[in-house]
CSV table of C-alpha atoms and ligand atoms in Angstrom, one decimal:
chain,number,residue,atom,x,y,z
A,1,MET,CA,0.0,-0.6,0.3
A,2,ILE,CA,1.4,3.8,-1.4
A,3,LEU,CA,1.4,5.5,2.0
A,4,ARG,CA,3.6,8.9,0.5
A,5,PRO,CA,2.9,8.6,-3.5
A,6,ARG,CA,6.0,9.6,-6.2
A,7,VAL,CA,5.6,13.7,-7.4
A,8,ALA,CA,7.4,15.4,-9.3
A,9,SER,CA,9.8,17.2,-7.0
A,10,LYS,CA,9.5,21.4,-7.3
A,11,GLU,CA,13.1,21.1,-8.3
A,12,LEU,CA,12.7,19.7,-11.2
A,13,LEU,CA,9.1,21.2,-11.5
A,14,LEU,CA,10.7,24.7,-11.9
A,15,LEU,CA,13.4,23.6,-14.0
A,16,ARG,CA,11.1,22.2,-16.4
A,17,SER,CA,9.6,24.6,-16.9
A,18,LEU,CA,12.0,27.6,-17.3
A,19,ASN,CA,13.7,26.0,-19.4
A,20,ALA,CA,11.1,25.1,-21.7
A,21,ARG,CA,10.6,29.4,-21.3
A,22,ALA,CA,14.1,31.2,-20.9
A,23,ARG,CA,18.0,30.4,-21.6
A,24,LEU,CA,19.4,27.6,-18.7
A,25,ILE,CA,22.1,28.3,-17.6
A,26,GLU,CA,25.3,25.4,-18.3
A,27,LYS,CA,25.2,24.1,-14.7
A,28,GLU,CA,21.1,24.3,-14.3
A,29,LYS,CA,20.8,23.0,-17.6
A,30,GLN,CA,22.6,19.3,-16.9
A,31,GLN,CA,21.0,19.9,-13.0
A,32,TYR,CA,17.7,19.5,-14.6
A,33,TYR,CA,18.6,16.8,-17.1
A,34,ASN,CA,19.3,14.8,-14.1
A,35,LEU,CA,16.5,15.1,-11.9
A,36,GLU,CA,14.6,14.9,-15.7
A,37,LYS,CA,16.1,11.2,-15.8
A,38,GLY,CA,16.6,10.6,-12.3
A,39,TYR,CA,12.8,11.0,-12.0
A,40,GLU,CA,11.7,9.2,-14.9
A,41,GLY,CA,14.5,6.1,-13.3
A,42,GLU,CA,12.4,6.6,-10.1
A,43,VAL,CA,9.1,5.8,-12.3
A,44,GLN,CA,9.7,2.6,-13.8
A,45,PHE,CA,11.1,1.3,-10.0
A,46,ASP,CA,8.0,1.9,-8.5
A,47,ARG,CA,6.1,0.7,-11.8
A,48,TYR,CA,8.3,-2.5,-11.6
A,49,MET,CA,7.7,-2.8,-7.9
A,50,GLN,CA,4.0,-2.9,-8.7
A,51,GLN,CA,3.7,-4.9,-11.3
A,52,ASN,CA,6.2,-7.8,-9.5
A,53,LEU,CA,6.4,-7.8,-5.5
A,54,LEU,CA,3.9,-9.4,-4.1
A,55,GLN,CA,4.3,-9.1,-0.5
A,56,ASP,CA,2.8,-7.3,1.7
A,57,ARG,CA,4.3,-3.8,2.8
A,58,TYR,CA,3.5,0.3,3.6
A,59,ILE,CA,5.5,1.9,0.9
A,60,VAL,CA,6.8,5.9,1.2
A,61,ASN,CA,8.9,7.4,-1.3
A,62,ASP,CA,10.4,10.3,-2.1
A,63,LEU,CA,11.5,11.5,1.6
A,64,LEU,CA,13.8,14.1,3.1
A,65,LEU,CA,14.9,14.2,5.8
A,66,GLU,CA,16.7,15.1,9.2
A,67,LYS,CA,18.6,13.2,11.9
A,68,ASN,CA,21.6,14.2,14.5
A,69,ASN,CA,21.4,18.0,11.7
A,70,LYS,CA,22.5,15.9,8.5
A,71,LYS,CA,19.6,16.0,6.3
A,72,PHE,CA,19.4,12.9,3.7
A,73,GLN,CA,17.3,11.9,1.0
A,74,LEU,CA,15.5,8.6,0.6
A,75,ASP,CA,13.7,7.0,-2.4
A,76,SER,CA,11.6,4.9,-1.6
A,77,VAL,CA,11.3,3.2,1.8
A,78,HIS,CA,9.2,0.0,2.0
A,79,ILE,CA,7.9,-0.8,5.7
A,80,ALA,CA,6.9,-5.6,5.4
A,81,GLN,CA,6.3,-7.6,8.7
A,82,SER,CA,10.4,-8.2,10.1
A,83,THR,CA,12.2,-5.9,7.9
A,84,ALA,CA,12.4,-2.4,6.5
A,85,TYR,CA,14.1,-1.9,3.5
A,86,HIS,CA,16.0,1.4,1.7
A,87,PHE,CA,16.1,1.8,-2.1
A,88,GLU,CA,18.5,4.2,-4.0
A,89,ILE,CA,17.7,4.0,-7.4
A,90,LYS,CA,19.9,5.7,-10.2
A,91,ASN,CA,19.4,5.6,-13.5
A,92,TYR,CA,22.6,5.9,-15.2
A,93,GLU,CA,23.5,5.1,-18.3
A,94,GLY,CA,26.2,4.4,-20.2
A,95,ASP,CA,30.1,3.3,-18.6
A,96,TYR,CA,30.9,3.7,-15.3
A,97,TYR,CA,34.0,2.5,-13.2
A,98,ILE,CA,35.4,2.2,-10.0
A,99,GLU,CA,39.2,3.2,-8.6
A,100,SER,CA,40.1,3.7,-5.4
A,101,ASP,CA,37.0,3.6,-4.2
A,102,ARG,CA,35.9,6.5,-6.1
A,103,PHE,CA,33.0,6.5,-8.8
A,104,PHE,CA,33.8,8.0,-12.2
A,105,THR,CA,32.1,8.4,-15.9
A,106,PHE,CA,34.2,6.3,-18.6
A,107,SER,CA,35.4,9.7,-19.2
A,108,GLY,CA,36.8,10.7,-16.5
A,109,LYS,CA,34.7,12.7,-14.3
A,110,GLU,CA,34.3,11.6,-11.2
A,111,ILE,CA,30.3,12.2,-9.5
A,112,LEU,CA,29.8,11.3,-5.9
A,113,ASN,CA,30.2,7.7,-4.9
A,114,PRO,CA,26.4,6.8,-4.9
A,115,PHE,CA,27.4,3.6,-3.0
A,116,HIS,CA,28.8,6.0,0.5
A,117,GLN,CA,25.6,7.6,-0.5
A,118,VAL,CA,23.5,4.9,0.8
A,119,LYS,CA,25.2,3.9,3.7
A,120,ARG,CA,24.7,7.4,5.2
A,121,SER,CA,21.4,7.1,4.3
A,122,GLU,CA,21.6,3.6,6.0
A,123,SER,CA,22.8,5.0,9.0
A,124,LEU,CA,21.1,7.7,9.4
A,125,LEU,CA,17.4,6.0,8.7
A,126,ARG,CA,18.6,3.0,11.3
A,127,GLN,CA,19.0,5.8,14.0
A,128,LEU,CA,16.2,8.0,12.9
A,129,MET,CA,14.3,4.6,12.9
A,130,ASN,CA,15.9,3.0,16.9
A,131,SER,CA,15.2,6.8,18.2
A,132,LEU,CA,11.1,6.2,17.3
A,133,GLY,CA,11.6,3.2,18.7
A,134,PHE,CA,10.3,0.8,15.9
A,135,PRO,CA,12.7,-2.2,16.2
A,136,LEU,CA,13.0,-3.1,12.9
A,137,SER,CA,16.0,-3.9,10.3
A,138,LEU,CA,16.6,-1.9,8.4
A,139,GLU,CA,17.9,-3.3,4.2
A,140,SER,CA,19.8,-0.8,1.9
A,141,TYR,CA,19.6,-1.7,-1.3
A,142,LEU,CA,21.6,0.6,-4.2
A,143,ILE,CA,19.2,-0.6,-7.6
A,144,PHE,CA,20.4,0.4,-11.0
A,145,VAL,CA,17.3,0.5,-13.9
A,146,ASN,CA,18.4,1.3,-16.9
A,147,PRO,CA,19.5,-1.8,-18.9
A,148,GLU,CA,22.3,0.6,-20.8
A,149,PHE,CA,24.4,0.5,-17.9
A,150,TYR,CA,28.3,-1.0,-17.3
A,151,LEU,CA,29.7,-0.5,-14.1
A,152,PHE,CA,33.3,-2.0,-14.4
A,153,ASN,CA,35.5,-3.1,-11.5
A,154,ALA,CA,32.5,-3.3,-9.6
A,155,PRO,CA,32.4,-4.4,-5.6
A,156,LYS,CA,31.2,-7.3,-4.9
A,157,ASP,CA,28.1,-6.4,-2.7
A,158,PRO,CA,24.7,-7.9,-2.8
A,159,SER,CA,23.1,-4.5,-1.7
A,160,ILE,CA,23.8,-3.5,-5.7
A,161,ILE,CA,21.2,-4.5,-7.9
A,162,PHE,CA,22.1,-4.0,-10.8
A,163,PRO,CA,19.1,-4.2,-14.4
A,164,ASN,CA,20.2,-8.2,-14.9
A,165,GLN,CA,19.9,-8.5,-11.5
A,166,LEU,CA,15.9,-7.6,-10.5
A,167,ASN,CA,14.3,-10.4,-11.3
A,168,ARG,CA,16.4,-12.8,-9.2
A,169,PHE,CA,15.9,-9.9,-6.5
A,170,MET,CA,12.8,-10.0,-5.8
A,171,ARG,CA,11.7,-13.9,-6.7
A,172,LYS,CA,14.1,-13.7,-3.8
A,173,LEU,CA,11.8,-10.7,-1.2
A,174,ASN,CA,8.6,-12.5,-2.4
A,175,MET,CA,9.8,-15.8,-1.3
A,176,LYS,CA,9.6,-13.9,2.1
A,177,SER,CA,6.1,-13.2,3.5
A,178,SER,CA,4.4,-10.6,5.0
A,179,VAL,CA,1.4,-9.5,7.8
A,180,LEU,CA,1.2,-5.8,8.6
A,181,ASN,CA,0.3,-4.4,12.3
A,182,PRO,CA,-1.1,-0.8,12.9
A,183,LYS,CA,2.3,-0.9,14.5
A,184,HIS,CA,3.5,-0.3,11.0
A,185,LEU,CA,1.5,1.8,9.8
A,186,LYS,CA,2.5,3.9,12.5
A,187,LEU,CA,5.8,3.5,11.1
A,188,ALA,CA,5.3,5.0,8.3
A,189,GLU,CA,2.9,7.8,9.0
A,190,GLN,CA,6.0,8.7,11.3
A,191,LEU,CA,8.3,8.6,8.2
A,192,VAL,CA,5.7,10.6,6.1
A,193,SER,CA,5.5,13.1,8.5
A,194,LEU,CA,9.1,14.0,9.4
A,195,ASN,CA,9.7,14.7,5.7
A,196,LEU,CA,10.6,18.4,5.7
A,197,VAL,CA,9.5,20.8,3.3
A,198,ASP,CA,12.6,21.4,0.4
A,199,ASP,CA,12.6,25.4,-0.8
A,200,PRO,CA,14.5,24.8,-4.2
A,201,TYR,CA,14.2,27.9,-4.6
A,202,LYS,CA,17.2,29.7,-3.7
A,203,ARG,CA,19.0,27.3,-5.8
A,204,ILE,CA,17.8,28.5,-9.3
A,205,ALA,CA,19.3,31.7,-10.3
A,206,PRO,CA,16.6,34.7,-10.5
A,207,TYR,CA,14.3,34.9,-12.7
A,208,GLN,CA,11.3,37.2,-14.7
A,209,TYR,CA,8.2,37.4,-15.9
A,210,GLU,CA,9.5,39.6,-18.9
A,211,GLN,CA,11.8,37.1,-19.2
A,212,LEU,CA,10.2,33.7,-20.4
A,213,GLN,CA,8.1,32.6,-22.7
A,214,LYS,CA,4.3,32.4,-22.8
A,215,GLY,CA,2.4,30.1,-24.4
A,216,ILE,CA,1.1,26.5,-22.9
A,217,LEU,CA,3.4,23.9,-22.1
A,218,CYS,CA,3.0,20.5,-24.6
A,219,ALA,CA,1.8,17.6,-21.0
A,220,GLN,CA,4.7,15.4,-22.3
A,221,CYS,CA,7.0,16.5,-23.7
A,222,TYR,CA,6.4,20.3,-22.8
A,223,SER,CA,7.1,22.2,-25.5
A,224,VAL,CA,5.4,25.4,-26.6
A,225,ASP,CA,4.8,24.6,-29.3
A,226,VAL,CA,1.3,24.1,-29.3
A,227,ILE,CA,-2.1,25.4,-30.9
A,228,VAL,CA,-5.7,25.6,-29.6
A,229,LYS,CA,-7.8,24.0,-31.7
A,230,ASN,CA,-12.0,24.7,-30.4
A,231,THR,CA,-11.2,23.2,-26.8
A,232,LYS,CA,-7.7,20.8,-27.5
A,233,VAL,CA,-4.9,21.7,-27.8
A,234,ASN,CA,-2.4,20.1,-29.5
A,235,CYS,CA,0.6,19.7,-30.0
A,236,ASP,CA,3.2,20.5,-33.1
A,237,HIS,CA,6.4,19.5,-31.5
A,238,CYS,CA,4.8,15.4,-30.4
A,239,GLY,CA,1.6,16.2,-31.9
A,240,CYS,CA,-0.8,14.2,-28.4
A,241,SER,CA,-3.3,16.4,-27.7
A,242,GLU,CA,-5.0,17.8,-24.4
A,243,ASP,CA,-9.0,18.6,-23.5
A,244,LEU,CA,-8.3,22.6,-23.3
A,245,ASP,CA,-9.6,23.2,-19.4
A,246,SER,CA,-7.1,20.9,-18.0
A,247,ALA,CA,-4.3,22.4,-19.9
A,248,VAL,CA,-5.0,25.4,-18.8
A,249,VAL,CA,-5.8,24.6,-15.5
A,250,ARG,CA,-2.4,23.1,-15.3
A,251,SER,CA,-0.6,26.4,-16.7
A,252,VAL,CA,-2.5,28.2,-13.8
A,253,GLU,CA,-0.5,25.8,-11.7
A,254,GLU,CA,2.6,26.3,-13.3
A,255,LEU,CA,2.5,30.5,-12.9
A,256,ARG,CA,1.3,30.0,-9.4
A,257,LEU,CA,4.7,27.4,-8.3
A,258,LEU,CA,7.2,30.3,-10.7
A,259,PHE,CA,6.0,32.9,-8.9
A,260,PRO,CA,4.4,31.7,-5.8
A,261,GLU,CA,3.1,35.7,-4.3
A,262,VAL,CA,0.9,35.5,-8.4
A,263,ARG,CA,-2.9,36.9,-8.0
A,264,ILE,CA,-4.5,34.8,-10.8
A,265,THR,CA,-6.9,36.8,-12.9
A,266,THR,CA,-8.4,36.5,-15.9
A,267,SER,CA,-6.1,38.8,-18.1
A,268,MET,CA,-3.4,37.3,-16.6
A,269,ILE,CA,-3.5,33.0,-17.5
A,270,TYR,CA,-4.8,35.3,-20.9
A,271,ASP,CA,-1.2,36.6,-20.9
A,272,TRP,CA,0.6,34.0,-19.6
A,273,CYS,CA,-1.5,31.4,-22.1
A,274,ARG,CA,-0.5,33.8,-24.8
A,275,VAL,CA,-2.5,31.0,-27.8
A,276,ILE,CA,-5.9,31.2,-26.3
A,277,GLU,CA,-8.3,33.7,-28.6
A,278,SER,CA,-10.7,35.6,-26.1
A,279,HIS,CA,-10.8,36.8,-22.4
A,280,LYS,CA,-13.8,35.2,-21.8
A,281,THR,CA,-12.9,32.1,-23.2
A,282,VAL,CA,-9.9,31.6,-19.9
A,283,ARG,CA,-12.8,33.6,-17.6
A,284,ARG,CA,-15.0,31.0,-18.6
A,285,ILE,CA,-12.4,28.3,-17.5
A,286,LEU,CA,-11.4,29.9,-14.2
A,287,ASN,CA,-14.7,30.4,-13.3
A,288,GLN,CA,-15.2,26.1,-13.8
A,289,ASN,CA,-11.8,25.2,-12.3
A,290,LEU,CA,-11.1,28.1,-9.3
A,291,THR,CA,-12.7,29.8,-6.5
A,292,LYS,CA,-13.5,33.3,-6.9
A,293,TYR,CA,-12.7,35.7,-5.3
A,294,GLY,CA,-13.6,39.5,-5.0
A,295,SER,CA,-16.7,41.4,-8.1
A,296,ASN,CA,-16.7,43.2,-10.0
A,297,LYS,CA,-12.8,44.3,-12.3
A,298,TRP,CA,-11.4,43.1,-9.0
A,299,ILE,CA,-12.0,38.9,-9.2
A,300,TYR,CA,-9.1,37.3,-9.1
A,301,TYR,CA,-8.6,32.8,-8.2
A,302,GLU,CA,-7.0,30.7,-6.0
B,1,ZN,ZN1,4.3,17.5,-27.1
């Protein structure tokens, strides 16, 4: 049972929007691609688990926790009867190697060693669970989900799961039975309640409304090349089609994410979406999908 579903992080949503509407600096562009790729891998892992896991578990995704003044991020935690499982998921693609306990891309660029990251998170999560008074054993796994990934000099470590080991790993997990009780639920709920709110705005270079390209982003490929035809928004880039109402509501959410202080009005959204012919259509969509405040020309929506 999933207690905390996975959603795209605020940072990913912000960078996705800014990447489509502005020119990101190189560092942010790289960060955006890493986040998009990482999220894709996590979603793929969730889907795999959903299709193959037979055991009863409480599943808590994407946590940012703190113990002893140290913050740590967990991709997925599963609470089963006698064991808590922690999964760190990596969607690395291509060749990598390990040398003297350091992790490199094939071209020789050093990146943060994910084994160290997992060990650190595991230790902090164990301490946190002990302090919550829950005597479950903890197993941490580093899961590489991308079949195009290869690691030279890989350590002989059973907590590392490569793509071609995943099915066997799954069969092993499914051999254990798991009966959950309210104590397990309480632990899972405590973990959810301890999740810290991340503030990605301070990590992103400042941007202004005037500098951003206006228009509706395609829901699938995030291109601004969309056109409105009757009640549909069609993407010139990938060919997908979406209801106009849902595209406008999505665009309102995006605007509010970029500018949390902004007051949503008909003319604001008309300008932001750019491709809708009349104010009247925008007003109708806002009236039907958001709560209206104020009157006459002071109307705004939330
Ligand atoms: Zn598209």
